[in-house]
Short mmCIF file of C-alpha atoms in Angstrom, two decimals:
data_model
loop_
_atom_site.label_atom_id
_atom_site.label_comp_id
_atom_site.label_asym_id
_atom_site.label_seq_id
_atom_site.Cartn_x
_atom_site.Cartn_y
_atom_site.Cartn_z
CA MET A 153 -6.74 36.11 22.33
CA THR A 154 -10.26 34.80 22.07
CA SER A 155 -9.99 34.53 18.29
CA GLN A 156 -6.74 32.54 18.47
CA LEU A 157 -8.24 30.09 20.93
CA PHE A 158 -11.31 29.69 18.75
CA LEU A 159 -9.28 28.98 15.64
CA ARG A 160 -7.17 26.41 17.43
CA GLY A 161 -10.25 24.66 18.74
CA SER A 162 -11.85 24.73 15.32
CA SER A 163 -8.74 23.18 13.75
CA GLU A 164 -8.76 20.38 16.32
CA GLN A 165 -12.49 19.90 15.79
CA ASP A 166 -11.92 19.41 12.06
CA LEU A 167 -10.05 16.18 12.86
CA LEU A 168 -12.92 14.77 14.93
CA SER A 169 -16.10 13.05 13.80
CA THR A 170 -19.15 12.34 15.94
CA GLU A 171 -21.77 9.62 15.79
CA ILE A 172 -24.86 9.04 17.95
CA VAL A 173 -24.97 5.45 19.26
CA ASN A 174 -26.78 3.37 21.91
CA ARG A 175 -30.17 5.03 21.56
CA GLY A 176 -32.68 3.81 24.14
CA ILE A 177 -34.95 4.58 27.08
CA GLU A 178 -33.73 5.20 30.62
CA PRO A 179 -34.98 2.13 32.55
CA SER A 180 -34.91 3.52 36.11
CA GLY A 181 -34.03 6.46 38.30
CA PRO A 182 -35.34 10.02 38.29
CA ASN A 183 -35.15 10.14 34.45
CA ALA A 184 -36.93 6.81 33.90
CA GLY A 185 -38.76 6.72 30.58
CA SER A 186 -36.66 9.50 29.05
CA PRO A 187 -34.83 8.86 25.75
CA THR A 188 -31.07 8.34 26.11
CA PHE A 189 -28.14 8.13 23.72
CA SER A 190 -24.34 8.22 23.65
CA VAL A 191 -22.06 10.27 21.39
CA ARG A 192 -19.01 8.50 19.91
CA VAL A 193 -16.13 10.83 19.03
CA ARG A 194 -13.45 9.61 16.58
CA ARG A 195 -10.24 11.17 15.32
CA ARG A 196 -10.19 11.27 11.52
CA LEU A 197 -7.46 11.45 8.94
CA PRO A 198 -6.65 15.09 8.14
CA ASP A 199 -7.89 16.27 4.75
CA PHE A 200 -4.39 15.97 3.31
CA LEU A 201 -5.43 17.01 -0.20
CA GLN A 202 -6.38 20.44 1.19
CA SER A 203 -2.71 21.29 1.85
CA VAL A 204 -0.10 20.33 -0.72
CA ASN A 205 3.62 20.80 -0.12
CA LEU A 206 5.19 22.07 -3.33
CA LYS A 207 8.56 20.40 -2.66
CA TYR A 208 6.98 16.95 -3.04
CA VAL A 209 5.39 17.97 -6.33
CA LYS A 210 8.85 19.07 -7.47
CA LEU A 211 10.28 15.71 -6.38
CA GLY A 212 7.76 13.86 -8.53
CA TYR A 213 8.61 15.95 -11.56
CA HIS A 214 12.32 15.50 -10.86
CA TYR A 215 11.85 11.72 -11.20
CA LEU A 216 9.83 12.22 -14.37
CA ILE A 217 12.36 14.53 -16.04
CA ASN A 218 15.30 12.26 -15.20
CA HIS A 219 13.65 9.37 -17.03
CA ALA A 220 12.31 11.45 -19.94
CA VAL A 221 15.45 13.45 -20.84
CA TYR A 222 16.63 10.86 -23.36
CA LEU A 223 13.25 10.59 -25.03
CA ALA A 224 12.99 14.38 -25.25
CA THR A 225 16.33 14.52 -27.10
CA ILE A 226 15.19 12.28 -29.95
CA PRO A 227 12.40 14.57 -31.27
CA VAL A 228 14.82 17.52 -31.19
CA LEU A 229 17.35 15.62 -33.31
CA VAL A 230 14.61 14.58 -35.73
CA LEU A 231 13.43 18.19 -36.10
CA VAL A 232 16.97 19.47 -36.72
CA PHE A 233 17.63 16.75 -39.29
CA SER A 234 14.29 17.42 -41.03
CA ALA A 235 14.97 21.16 -41.21
CA GLU A 236 18.40 20.46 -42.67
CA VAL A 237 17.42 18.04 -45.43
CA GLY A 238 13.71 18.68 -45.84
CA SER A 239 14.14 21.23 -48.64
CA LEU A 240 16.72 19.16 -50.57
CA SER A 241 15.99 16.77 -53.45
CA GLY A 242 17.33 13.21 -53.54
CA GLU A 243 20.23 14.12 -55.83
CA GLU A 244 21.18 17.09 -53.65
CA ILE A 245 21.20 14.91 -50.54
CA TRP A 246 23.56 12.37 -52.15
CA LYS A 247 25.78 15.15 -53.44
CA LYS A 248 25.89 16.72 -49.95
CA LEU A 249 26.83 13.38 -48.40
CA TRP A 250 29.69 12.84 -50.89
CA ASP A 251 31.01 16.29 -50.02
CA TYR A 252 31.91 14.93 -46.56
CA ASP A 253 34.96 12.73 -46.20
CA ILE A 254 34.41 9.12 -45.16
CA ALA A 255 35.96 9.70 -41.71
CA THR A 256 33.36 12.35 -40.86
CA VAL A 257 30.47 10.12 -41.93
CA ILE A 258 31.78 7.12 -39.98
CA GLY A 259 32.41 9.33 -36.95
CA PHE A 260 28.87 10.68 -37.07
CA PHE A 261 27.28 7.24 -37.24
CA GLY A 262 29.66 6.02 -34.54
CA VAL A 263 28.46 8.73 -32.16
CA PHE A 264 24.85 7.98 -33.04
CA VAL A 265 25.24 4.23 -32.39
CA LEU A 266 27.11 4.91 -29.14
CA THR A 267 24.34 7.25 -27.93
CA VAL A 268 21.66 4.66 -28.68
CA CYS A 269 23.67 1.93 -26.93
CA VAL A 270 24.24 4.09 -23.83
CA TYR A 271 20.52 4.86 -23.66
CA PHE A 272 19.42 1.24 -23.81
CA MET A 273 22.18 0.07 -21.44
CA SER A 274 21.40 2.78 -18.85
CA ARG A 275 17.63 2.24 -19.05
CA PRO A 276 16.35 0.23 -16.05
CA ARG A 277 15.40 -3.37 -16.77
CA SER A 278 11.74 -4.23 -16.76
CA VAL A 279 10.72 -6.18 -13.67
CA TYR A 280 7.79 -8.58 -14.07
CA LEU A 281 5.39 -9.94 -11.48
CA ILE A 282 5.28 -13.61 -12.46
CA ASP A 283 2.78 -14.66 -9.80
CA PHE A 284 2.02 -14.47 -6.10
CA ALA A 285 0.51 -16.64 -3.37
CA CYS A 286 -1.44 -15.80 -0.21
CA PHE A 287 -1.43 -18.27 2.66
CA LYS A 288 -4.84 -19.46 3.82
CA PRO A 289 -4.75 -21.09 7.26
CA SER A 290 -6.76 -24.22 8.04
CA ASP A 291 -10.40 -23.90 9.10
CA GLU A 292 -9.55 -24.98 12.65
CA LEU A 293 -7.88 -21.58 13.12
CA LYS A 294 -10.92 -19.67 11.83
CA VAL A 295 -12.81 -17.63 14.44
CA THR A 296 -15.91 -15.47 14.62
CA ARG A 297 -15.84 -12.27 16.62
CA GLU A 298 -17.61 -13.97 19.52
CA GLU A 299 -15.17 -16.89 19.42
CA PHE A 300 -12.28 -14.42 19.46
CA ILE A 301 -13.59 -12.89 22.70
CA ASP A 302 -14.13 -16.39 24.15
CA LEU A 303 -10.53 -17.36 23.37
CA ALA A 304 -9.26 -14.24 25.09
CA ARG A 305 -11.49 -14.95 28.10
CA LYS A 306 -10.35 -18.59 28.22
CA SER A 307 -6.71 -17.50 28.61
CA GLY A 308 -7.57 -15.90 31.95
CA LYS A 309 -5.34 -12.91 31.17
CA PHE A 310 -8.06 -10.27 30.67
CA ASP A 311 -10.76 -8.96 32.99
CA GLU A 312 -14.31 -8.20 31.87
CA GLU A 313 -13.57 -4.50 31.38
CA ILE A 314 -10.85 -5.22 28.81
CA LEU A 315 -12.94 -7.95 27.18
CA GLY A 316 -15.83 -5.50 26.85
CA PHE A 317 -13.48 -2.95 25.32
CA LYS A 318 -12.28 -5.54 22.78
CA LYS A 319 -15.85 -6.40 21.90
CA ARG A 320 -16.72 -2.78 21.20
CA ILE A 321 -13.62 -2.35 19.03
CA LEU A 322 -14.49 -5.47 17.01
CA GLN A 323 -18.06 -4.33 16.42
CA ALA A 324 -16.86 -1.13 14.74
CA SER A 325 -13.75 -2.58 13.07
CA GLY A 326 -15.21 -3.88 9.80
CA ILE A 327 -13.72 -7.33 10.52
CA GLY A 328 -15.99 -10.31 9.80
CA ASP A 329 -16.49 -13.75 11.30
CA GLU A 330 -14.02 -15.76 9.21
CA THR A 331 -10.58 -14.45 10.17
CA TYR A 332 -7.71 -16.58 11.49
CA VAL A 333 -5.78 -16.51 14.78
CA PRO A 334 -3.36 -18.99 16.37
CA ARG A 335 -4.96 -21.10 19.09
CA SER A 336 -2.04 -20.24 21.38
CA ILE A 337 -3.80 -16.97 22.32
CA SER A 338 -6.22 -18.98 24.47
CA SER A 339 -3.39 -20.51 26.47
CA SER A 340 -2.82 -19.44 30.04
CA GLU A 341 0.91 -19.84 29.43
CA ASN A 342 3.24 -17.26 27.90
CA THR A 343 2.81 -17.34 24.10
CA THR A 344 5.26 -14.56 23.22
CA THR A 345 8.22 -16.94 23.00
CA MET A 346 10.71 -17.58 20.21
CA LYS A 347 9.43 -21.17 19.94
CA GLU A 348 5.83 -20.08 19.38
CA GLY A 349 6.98 -17.40 16.95
CA ARG A 350 9.04 -19.83 14.86
CA GLU A 351 6.22 -22.38 14.72
CA GLU A 352 3.76 -19.77 13.49
CA ALA A 353 6.33 -18.36 11.02
CA SER A 354 7.13 -21.82 9.62
CA MET A 355 3.46 -22.64 9.08
CA MET A 356 2.65 -19.42 7.22
CA ILE A 357 5.89 -18.78 5.29
CA PHE A 358 6.37 -22.35 4.07
CA GLY A 359 2.67 -22.60 3.23
CA ALA A 360 2.83 -19.48 1.04
CA LEU A 361 6.13 -20.46 -0.62
CA ASP A 362 5.02 -24.02 -1.36
CA GLU A 363 2.03 -22.61 -3.20
CA LEU A 364 4.17 -20.01 -5.04
CA PHE A 365 6.71 -22.55 -6.31
CA GLU A 366 3.88 -24.81 -7.40
CA LYS A 367 2.12 -22.02 -9.33
CA THR A 368 5.23 -20.65 -11.05
CA ARG A 369 7.05 -23.98 -11.53
CA VAL A 370 10.26 -22.22 -10.53
CA LYS A 371 12.71 -24.33 -8.54
CA PRO A 372 13.94 -22.82 -5.26
CA LYS A 373 17.56 -23.18 -6.42
CA ASP A 374 16.82 -20.90 -9.40
CA VAL A 375 15.96 -17.97 -7.12
CA GLY A 376 18.77 -15.39 -7.00
CA VAL A 377 17.27 -12.83 -4.57
CA LEU A 378 15.27 -13.45 -1.39
CA VAL A 379 13.68 -10.72 0.74
CA VAL A 380 11.70 -11.56 3.87
CA ASN A 381 9.96 -8.87 5.89
CA CYS A 382 8.43 -9.31 9.33
CA SER A 383 8.20 -6.24 11.52
CA ILE A 384 8.27 -7.52 15.11
CA PHE A 385 9.46 -11.14 15.10
CA ASN A 386 13.14 -11.07 14.16
CA PRO A 387 14.93 -14.19 15.49
CA THR A 388 18.55 -15.26 15.02
CA PRO A 389 19.16 -17.06 12.69
CA SER A 390 16.88 -14.87 10.60
CA LEU A 391 13.66 -15.85 8.85
CA SER A 392 15.42 -15.54 5.48
CA ALA A 393 18.04 -18.05 6.69
CA MET A 394 15.21 -20.36 7.79
CA VAL A 395 13.75 -20.22 4.25
CA ILE A 396 17.13 -20.85 2.59
CA ASN A 397 17.85 -23.87 4.78
CA HIS A 398 14.37 -25.34 4.40
CA TYR A 399 14.34 -25.17 0.57
CA LYS A 400 18.08 -25.89 0.14
CA MET A 401 18.56 -22.72 -1.92
CA ARG A 402 21.87 -22.00 -3.61
CA GLY A 403 24.81 -20.73 -1.58
CA ASN A 404 25.30 -17.44 -3.46
CA ILE A 405 21.70 -16.22 -3.11
CA LEU A 406 21.31 -12.57 -2.13
CA SER A 407 19.13 -12.71 0.99
CA TYR A 408 17.74 -9.85 3.09
CA ASN A 409 15.64 -9.81 6.25
CA LEU A 410 13.69 -6.59 6.93
CA GLY A 411 12.38 -5.89 10.42
CA GLY A 412 10.77 -3.08 12.39
CA MET A 413 9.28 -1.39 9.30
CA GLY A 414 5.58 -1.94 9.98
CA CYS A 415 2.75 -2.68 7.59
CA SER A 416 4.35 -0.80 4.68
CA ALA A 417 7.35 -3.15 4.59
CA GLY A 418 5.83 -5.33 1.88
CA ILE A 419 6.23 -2.57 -0.73
CA ILE A 420 9.68 -1.66 0.64
CA ALA A 421 10.68 -5.31 0.19
CA VAL A 422 9.41 -5.29 -3.43
CA ASP A 423 11.44 -2.11 -4.09
CA LEU A 424 14.58 -3.71 -2.62
CA ALA A 425 14.07 -6.83 -4.76
CA ARG A 426 13.62 -4.64 -7.84
CA ASP A 427 16.89 -2.82 -7.12
CA MET A 428 18.70 -6.15 -6.77
CA LEU A 429 17.24 -7.35 -10.08
CA GLN A 430 18.56 -4.21 -11.79
CA SER A 431 22.13 -5.24 -11.04
CA ASN A 432 21.64 -9.00 -11.48
CA PRO A 433 20.38 -9.86 -15.00
CA ASN A 434 18.34 -12.97 -15.76
CA SER A 435 17.34 -13.57 -12.18
CA TYR A 436 14.31 -14.44 -10.08
CA ALA A 437 13.50 -12.67 -6.83
CA VAL A 438 11.11 -13.87 -4.11
CA VAL A 439 9.52 -11.48 -1.60
CA VAL A 440 7.85 -12.86 1.54
CA SER A 441 5.70 -10.58 3.74
CA THR A 442 4.17 -11.66 7.04
CA GLU A 443 3.63 -10.89 10.73
CA MET A 444 3.30 -13.10 13.81
CA VAL A 445 0.01 -12.71 15.71
CA GLY A 446 0.75 -14.99 18.67
CA TYR A 447 4.20 -13.54 19.30
CA ASN A 448 2.74 -10.01 19.34
CA TRP A 449 -0.22 -10.92 21.57
CA TYR A 450 -0.60 -8.33 24.33
CA VAL A 451 -1.93 -9.42 27.74
CA GLY A 452 -1.87 -6.14 29.71
CA ARG A 453 -4.50 -3.51 30.50
CA ASP A 454 -3.30 -0.52 28.43
CA LYS A 455 -6.20 -0.02 26.03
CA SER A 456 -4.06 1.64 23.34
CA MET A 457 -1.97 -1.56 23.27
CA VAL A 458 -5.03 -3.84 23.36
CA ILE A 459 -6.33 -2.40 20.06
CA PRO A 460 -3.82 -4.27 17.81
CA ASN A 461 -5.02 -7.56 19.33
CA CYS A 462 -8.44 -6.81 17.84
CA PHE A 463 -7.26 -5.98 14.31
CA PHE A 464 -4.24 -8.12 13.45
CA ARG A 465 -4.83 -11.59 11.99
CA MET A 466 -2.76 -14.39 10.48
CA GLY A 467 -1.59 -13.88 6.91
CA CYS A 468 1.44 -14.28 4.64
CA SER A 469 2.17 -13.49 0.98
CA ALA A 470 4.93 -14.69 -1.34
CA VAL A 471 5.69 -12.87 -4.61
CA MET A 472 7.82 -14.02 -7.55
CA LEU A 473 9.55 -11.28 -9.58
CA SER A 474 11.75 -11.63 -12.66
CA ASN A 475 13.84 -9.45 -14.97
CA ARG A 476 14.19 -12.11 -17.66
CA ARG A 477 12.76 -10.86 -20.96
CA ARG A 478 11.44 -14.30 -21.88
CA ASP A 479 9.14 -14.12 -18.85
CA PHE A 480 7.25 -11.23 -20.46
CA ARG A 481 4.49 -13.47 -21.80
CA HIS A 482 4.03 -15.33 -18.49
CA ALA A 483 3.98 -12.25 -16.24
CA LYS A 484 0.88 -10.87 -14.48
CA SER A 485 1.90 -8.10 -14.24
CA VAL A 486 2.83 1.67 15.99
CA TYR A 487 6.09 1.06 17.59
CA GLN A 488 6.98 -1.66 20.12
CA GLU A 489 7.27 -0.82 23.80
CA GLU A 490 6.45 -2.16 27.28
CA ASP A 491 3.54 -0.94 29.36
CA GLU A 492 3.71 -0.06 33.05
CA GLN A 493 3.32 -3.75 33.98
CA GLY A 494 6.18 -4.82 31.73
CA PHE A 495 4.01 -6.55 29.10
CA LYS A 496 5.18 -6.29 25.52
CA GLY A 497 2.87 -5.18 22.71
CA LEU A 498 2.14 -2.69 19.94
CA LYS A 499 0.87 0.74 20.93
CA ILE A 500 -1.51 2.79 18.79
CA SER A 501 -0.77 6.46 19.34
CA ARG A 502 -3.55 9.07 19.43
CA ASP A 503 -1.60 11.01 16.79
CA LEU A 504 -1.56 8.05 14.39
CA MET A 505 -4.30 9.36 12.09
CA GLU A 506 -2.81 12.85 11.88
CA VAL A 507 0.79 11.69 11.31
CA GLY A 508 -0.42 9.03 8.88
CA GLY A 509 -2.31 11.64 6.90
CA GLU A 510 0.88 13.67 6.45
CA ALA A 511 2.76 10.61 5.17
CA LEU A 512 -0.06 9.79 2.76
CA LYS A 513 -0.09 13.37 1.51
CA THR A 514 3.66 13.25 0.82
CA ASN A 515 3.45 9.94 -1.02
CA ILE A 516 0.43 10.85 -3.16
CA THR A 517 1.79 14.30 -4.03
CA THR A 518 5.09 12.81 -5.20
CA LEU A 519 3.39 10.06 -7.19
CA GLY A 520 0.94 12.39 -8.95
CA PRO A 521 3.25 13.80 -11.67
CA LEU A 522 4.35 10.26 -12.58
CA VAL A 523 0.91 8.77 -13.14
CA LEU A 524 -1.75 11.45 -13.67
CA PRO A 525 -2.86 12.43 -17.21
CA PHE A 526 -1.50 15.75 -18.43
CA SER A 527 -4.95 17.36 -18.30
CA GLU A 528 -5.26 16.56 -14.59
CA GLN A 529 -1.79 17.90 -13.89
CA LEU A 530 -2.64 21.19 -15.60
CA LEU A 531 -5.79 21.65 -13.50
CA PHE A 532 -3.93 20.67 -10.36
CA PHE A 533 -1.11 23.16 -10.94
CA ALA A 534 -3.45 25.96 -11.90
CA ALA A 535 -5.25 25.54 -8.56
CA LEU A 536 -1.96 25.21 -6.69
CA ILE A 537 -0.49 28.40 -8.18
CA ARG A 538 -3.74 30.26 -7.49
CA ARG A 539 -3.66 29.20 -3.83
CA THR A 540 0.06 29.95 -3.49
CA PHE A 541 0.11 33.44 -4.97
CA SER A 542 -3.42 34.75 -4.53
CA PRO A 543 -3.69 37.20 -1.59
CA ALA A 544 -7.40 36.44 -1.30
CA ALA A 545 -6.69 32.73 -0.97
CA LYS A 546 -4.08 33.30 1.77
CA THR A 547 -6.45 35.53 3.70
CA THR A 548 -9.25 33.03 3.36
CA THR A 549 -7.03 30.14 4.51
CA THR A 550 -6.09 31.80 7.78
CA SER A 551 -9.54 33.02 8.67
CA SER A 552 -11.94 30.57 7.07
CA SER A 553 -12.98 28.87 10.34
CA ALA A 554 -13.92 32.10 12.13
CA THR A 555 -15.61 33.56 9.05
CA ALA A 556 -17.69 30.42 8.61
CA LYS A 557 -19.11 30.87 12.10
CA ILE A 558 -19.81 34.57 11.70
CA ASN A 559 -21.00 34.73 8.10
CA GLY A 560 -21.32 31.34 6.48
CA ALA A 561 -23.07 32.61 3.34
CA LYS A 562 -20.33 35.08 2.42
CA SER A 563 -17.49 32.70 3.21
CA SER A 564 -18.60 30.02 0.77
CA SER A 565 -17.49 31.89 -2.34
CA SER A 566 -14.17 33.03 -0.89
CA SER A 567 -13.39 29.56 0.47
CA ASP A 568 -13.54 28.23 -3.10
CA LEU A 569 -10.35 30.20 -3.78
CA SER A 570 -8.49 28.38 -1.01
CA LYS A 571 -9.81 24.95 -1.90
CA PRO A 572 -7.33 23.12 -4.16
CA TYR A 573 -8.24 21.04 -7.15
CA ILE A 574 -8.26 17.38 -6.11
CA PRO A 575 -6.84 15.26 -8.94
CA ASP A 576 -8.97 12.39 -10.14
CA TYR A 577 -6.78 9.36 -9.47
CA LYS A 578 -9.39 7.16 -11.12
CA LEU A 579 -8.04 8.47 -14.43
CA ALA A 580 -4.58 7.10 -13.55
CA PHE A 581 -5.56 3.71 -12.11
CA GLU A 582 -8.27 1.14 -12.72
CA HIS A 583 -7.77 -0.69 -9.41
CA PHE A 584 -6.78 0.32 -5.88
CA CYS A 585 -5.23 -1.81 -3.12
CA PHE A 586 -5.07 0.23 0.10
CA HIS A 587 -3.64 -1.33 3.22
CA ALA A 588 -6.66 -2.64 5.15
CA ALA A 589 -5.75 -1.15 8.52
CA SER A 590 -9.29 -0.50 9.76
CA LYS A 591 -12.72 0.47 8.54
CA ALA A 592 -12.28 4.08 9.73
CA VAL A 593 -8.98 4.53 7.88
CA LEU A 594 -10.37 3.11 4.63
CA GLU A 595 -13.44 5.35 4.80
CA GLU A 596 -11.29 8.45 5.33
CA LEU A 597 -9.07 7.51 2.39
CA GLN A 598 -12.14 7.03 0.22
CA LYS A 599 -13.50 10.44 1.17
CA ASN A 600 -10.18 12.27 0.75
CA LEU A 601 -9.44 10.80 -2.68
CA GLY A 602 -13.03 10.94 -3.94
CA LEU A 603 -13.17 7.20 -4.67
CA SER A 604 -16.28 5.09 -5.19
CA ASP A 605 -17.39 2.06 -3.19
CA GLU A 606 -16.30 -0.08 -6.14
CA ASN A 607 -12.79 1.37 -5.98
CA MET A 608 -12.56 0.49 -2.26
CA GLU A 609 -14.24 -2.91 -2.55
CA ALA A 610 -11.10 -5.07 -2.53
CA SER A 611 -9.65 -3.32 0.52
CA LYS A 612 -12.85 -3.40 2.56
CA MET A 613 -13.68 -7.00 1.71
CA THR A 614 -10.15 -8.11 2.59
CA LEU A 615 -10.50 -6.42 5.98
CA HIS A 616 -13.83 -8.19 6.51
CA ARG A 617 -12.65 -11.68 5.41
CA PHE A 618 -9.04 -11.80 6.63
CA GLY A 619 -8.65 -8.83 8.97
CA ASN A 620 -5.50 -6.70 9.13
CA THR A 621 -2.77 -9.09 7.92
CA SER A 622 -0.11 -6.37 8.10
CA SER A 623 2.30 -6.10 5.14
CA SER A 624 0.77 -9.05 3.26
CA GLY A 625 -2.72 -7.50 3.11
CA ILE A 626 -2.34 -5.72 -0.25
CA TRP A 627 -1.72 -9.10 -1.92
CA TYR A 628 -4.92 -10.57 -0.51
CA GLU A 629 -6.64 -7.56 -2.11
CA LEU A 630 -5.05 -8.28 -5.50
CA ALA A 631 -6.10 -11.93 -5.09
CA TYR A 632 -9.69 -10.67 -4.55
CA MET A 633 -9.56 -8.76 -7.86
CA GLU A 634 -8.28 -11.87 -9.65
CA ALA A 635 -11.02 -14.00 -8.09
CA LYS A 636 -13.54 -11.45 -9.38
CA GLU A 637 -11.79 -11.54 -12.81
CA SER A 638 -11.76 -7.76 -12.85
CA VAL A 639 -8.10 -7.20 -13.89
CA ARG A 640 -7.73 -6.91 -17.65
CA ARG A 641 -4.76 -6.48 -19.95
CA GLY A 642 -3.38 -2.93 -19.70
CA ASP A 643 -5.09 -2.15 -16.37
CA ARG A 644 -3.04 -0.28 -13.77
CA VAL A 645 -3.12 -1.37 -10.12
CA TRP A 646 -2.05 1.00 -7.35
CA GLN A 647 -0.89 -0.67 -4.14
CA ILE A 648 -0.31 1.69 -1.23
CA ALA A 649 0.64 0.73 2.32
CA PHE A 650 1.56 2.63 5.47
CA GLY A 651 3.07 1.63 8.79
CA SER A 652 5.15 2.55 11.80
CA GLY A 653 7.71 5.29 11.52
CA PHE A 654 5.54 6.82 9.93
CA LYS A 655 6.11 5.37 6.43
CA CYS A 656 3.89 5.35 3.36
CA ASN A 657 4.91 3.54 0.15
CA SER A 658 3.38 2.93 -3.27
CA VAL A 659 3.89 0.51 -6.12
CA VAL A 660 2.12 0.62 -9.49
CA TRP A 661 1.62 -2.48 -11.64
CA LYS A 662 0.46 -2.70 -15.24
CA ALA A 663 -1.35 -5.93 -16.18
CA MET A 664 0.30 -7.82 -19.03
CA ARG A 665 -2.65 -10.16 -19.47
CA LYS A 666 -6.14 -10.89 -18.17
CA VAL A 667 -6.46 -13.49 -15.44
CA LYS A 668 -9.46 -15.35 -16.84
CA LYS A 669 -9.82 -17.91 -14.07
CA PRO A 670 -8.51 -17.65 -10.51
CA ALA A 671 -6.09 -20.33 -9.34
CA ARG A 672 -7.60 -23.23 -7.41
CA ASN A 673 -5.60 -22.20 -4.32
CA ASN A 674 -6.64 -18.54 -4.49
CA PRO A 675 -7.65 -17.69 -0.88
CA TRP A 676 -11.00 -16.33 -2.10
CA VAL A 677 -12.08 -19.30 -4.24
CA ASP A 678 -14.47 -20.85 -1.71
CA CYS A 679 -16.17 -17.60 -0.69
CA ILE A 680 -15.89 -15.08 -3.55
CA ASN A 681 -19.55 -15.56 -4.54
CA ARG A 682 -20.62 -14.17 -1.16
CA TYR A 683 -18.79 -10.89 -1.70
CA PRO A 684 -19.11 -7.95 -1.61
CA VAL A 685 -20.96 -7.60 1.69
CA ALA A 686 -22.03 -4.56 3.68
CA LEU A 687 -19.68 -3.60 6.51
#
C-alpha cells in the first residue's frame, strides 16, 4: 500500500516544477533579520515523448502508404519490363512486338495511358500560399504591462487582490510592453456586448483583409472560398457574411464561419479551405483568423478565469491560398462558462497542461512518419519495439520511480532501456511556429522536443511583442521569420497550434522562394532590429 501511494505521488510530482522566488530578509517579528524566500510551484507539460501510442504511429504510416502506393507501382513495372526485354537485342525486340496482333498492342498502351491519367486525376491539387497579412493596431491601443493594470483599475471592476494577481501573472508571462488591447476594457460600462464585439471585429478583420488584397492584387470578387474563424464571438449574421457584404463578394462564394474551436482553429480553417480548393479548380481561398479581446473580457473574481485577461491580446491574420498552377511562381509558399457571480469568461483548467500534452503527443506521433527522414524513423522504431517487447523495459517502466529513490546508481542503466528515442525534428523542418500560448508552455515544448533557442525564437518573440493573439498567432511568427529574412527556397515551416477541446493541429509549408525583403506593412518592420530580446 505504501509503495502504491509513493508511486502515485512521484508521478504527480513529475508534472510539477519548483522555483525559489522573493528572496529577502524578514523585516520584523520574532524572525527579524532572518533570510526568507517563497517557493513557486508550477504544473508542467507531461513528457509526452516518453510514452508513444503505437496506433498514432500506424495512422501516420497509413497516410503515407495511401499516397505512395501509386509511386511504388511504377518501379515494379519498370523492373518487370527490364527483366523481360533486357536480354533481347534490338532485332529480337521488334520481332517480338510484331508477333503480337495490333489489337493487343493498342489495348496494352490504352491501359497504360488510362492508368497514368487516373493517377494524375486522383492526385490532390497543389495548394499554394500566395501571401498573408497580420493586422497591426494603431499605437493608441498599445499598452505596457503597467498601463494594462492601470486600465483594469480604472474600470472599477477589480479589487486590489485581483489586480495584484494579474500583475504577478504578467511578470511571469513572457509578454512585453508593446501589446495591444481595446480601450473599452477601461470602461465602467459593460463591454461584452454585440456592438462592442462587432466594432472590434470590423477594425481587425477589415484591416487585415485590406492589406492582404493590396499585397496580392487579387480582387475580392475573384475569391471563391472564404473561411472565417473566431472562437467566442459568433454573431448573427456571421462574421463571414459581414466580410462578404463589406467587400461585395460574388454571390456564389463558398463561405464558412468556424466558432468554438479555440486557438487551433486557424490551422483547421486552412485545412477546410484546402479541401474546398481540391473540389473547385482554379480558385482563390481566403482564411481569416481572429479573436475579440473586449468581448471576452472577464470582470469577476475567479482567478482561473482572470488568467486569459492577462494573456490574450488583439490580433488578426488573413491568408490567401490558391490552387491555380500559374500561381506557382508567385507563391510563398479553455471553454466558455459563467462563474458563481454570473460573469462570462474563459476558464483555464488545472488539467490544461496534462490534457494538452496528450493532444500534442498524438499530433506529433502521427506527423512523424510523414516528415521525418528514413534514418530517424528507423532509430525511432527500433527504440519503440525495444520498449514494447522487452521485459526489462516493462519492469523498469513500472518501478523506475521507486528504484530511483532506493538505488539511483543502479537504476540509471536500466532506465535507459525504457527511455524511447526522441526523433530529431530539426532534420525535418528548418523553422518552427508554435502557438504562443505562454512562456511556460513554450519552454516545455522546447525541452520535450529538444529544440534550440533559435528554433523557438519566432514563437517567444511573438509572445513578447504581440501577446497571445489566439488562432492568428502562428502567422505573426511567420511574419517575424520573413522580417528576419530567414526563410529560404526549399525550407520547411512547421506551424502547430492547440486549443480548447482539447485540439492540436499541424500544417507544413515548403517555401517556393526566398523572401528577400519584408513588406512595408509587415507588423515587425518598425521593431525587428530590437529582436530577439531576453524574456
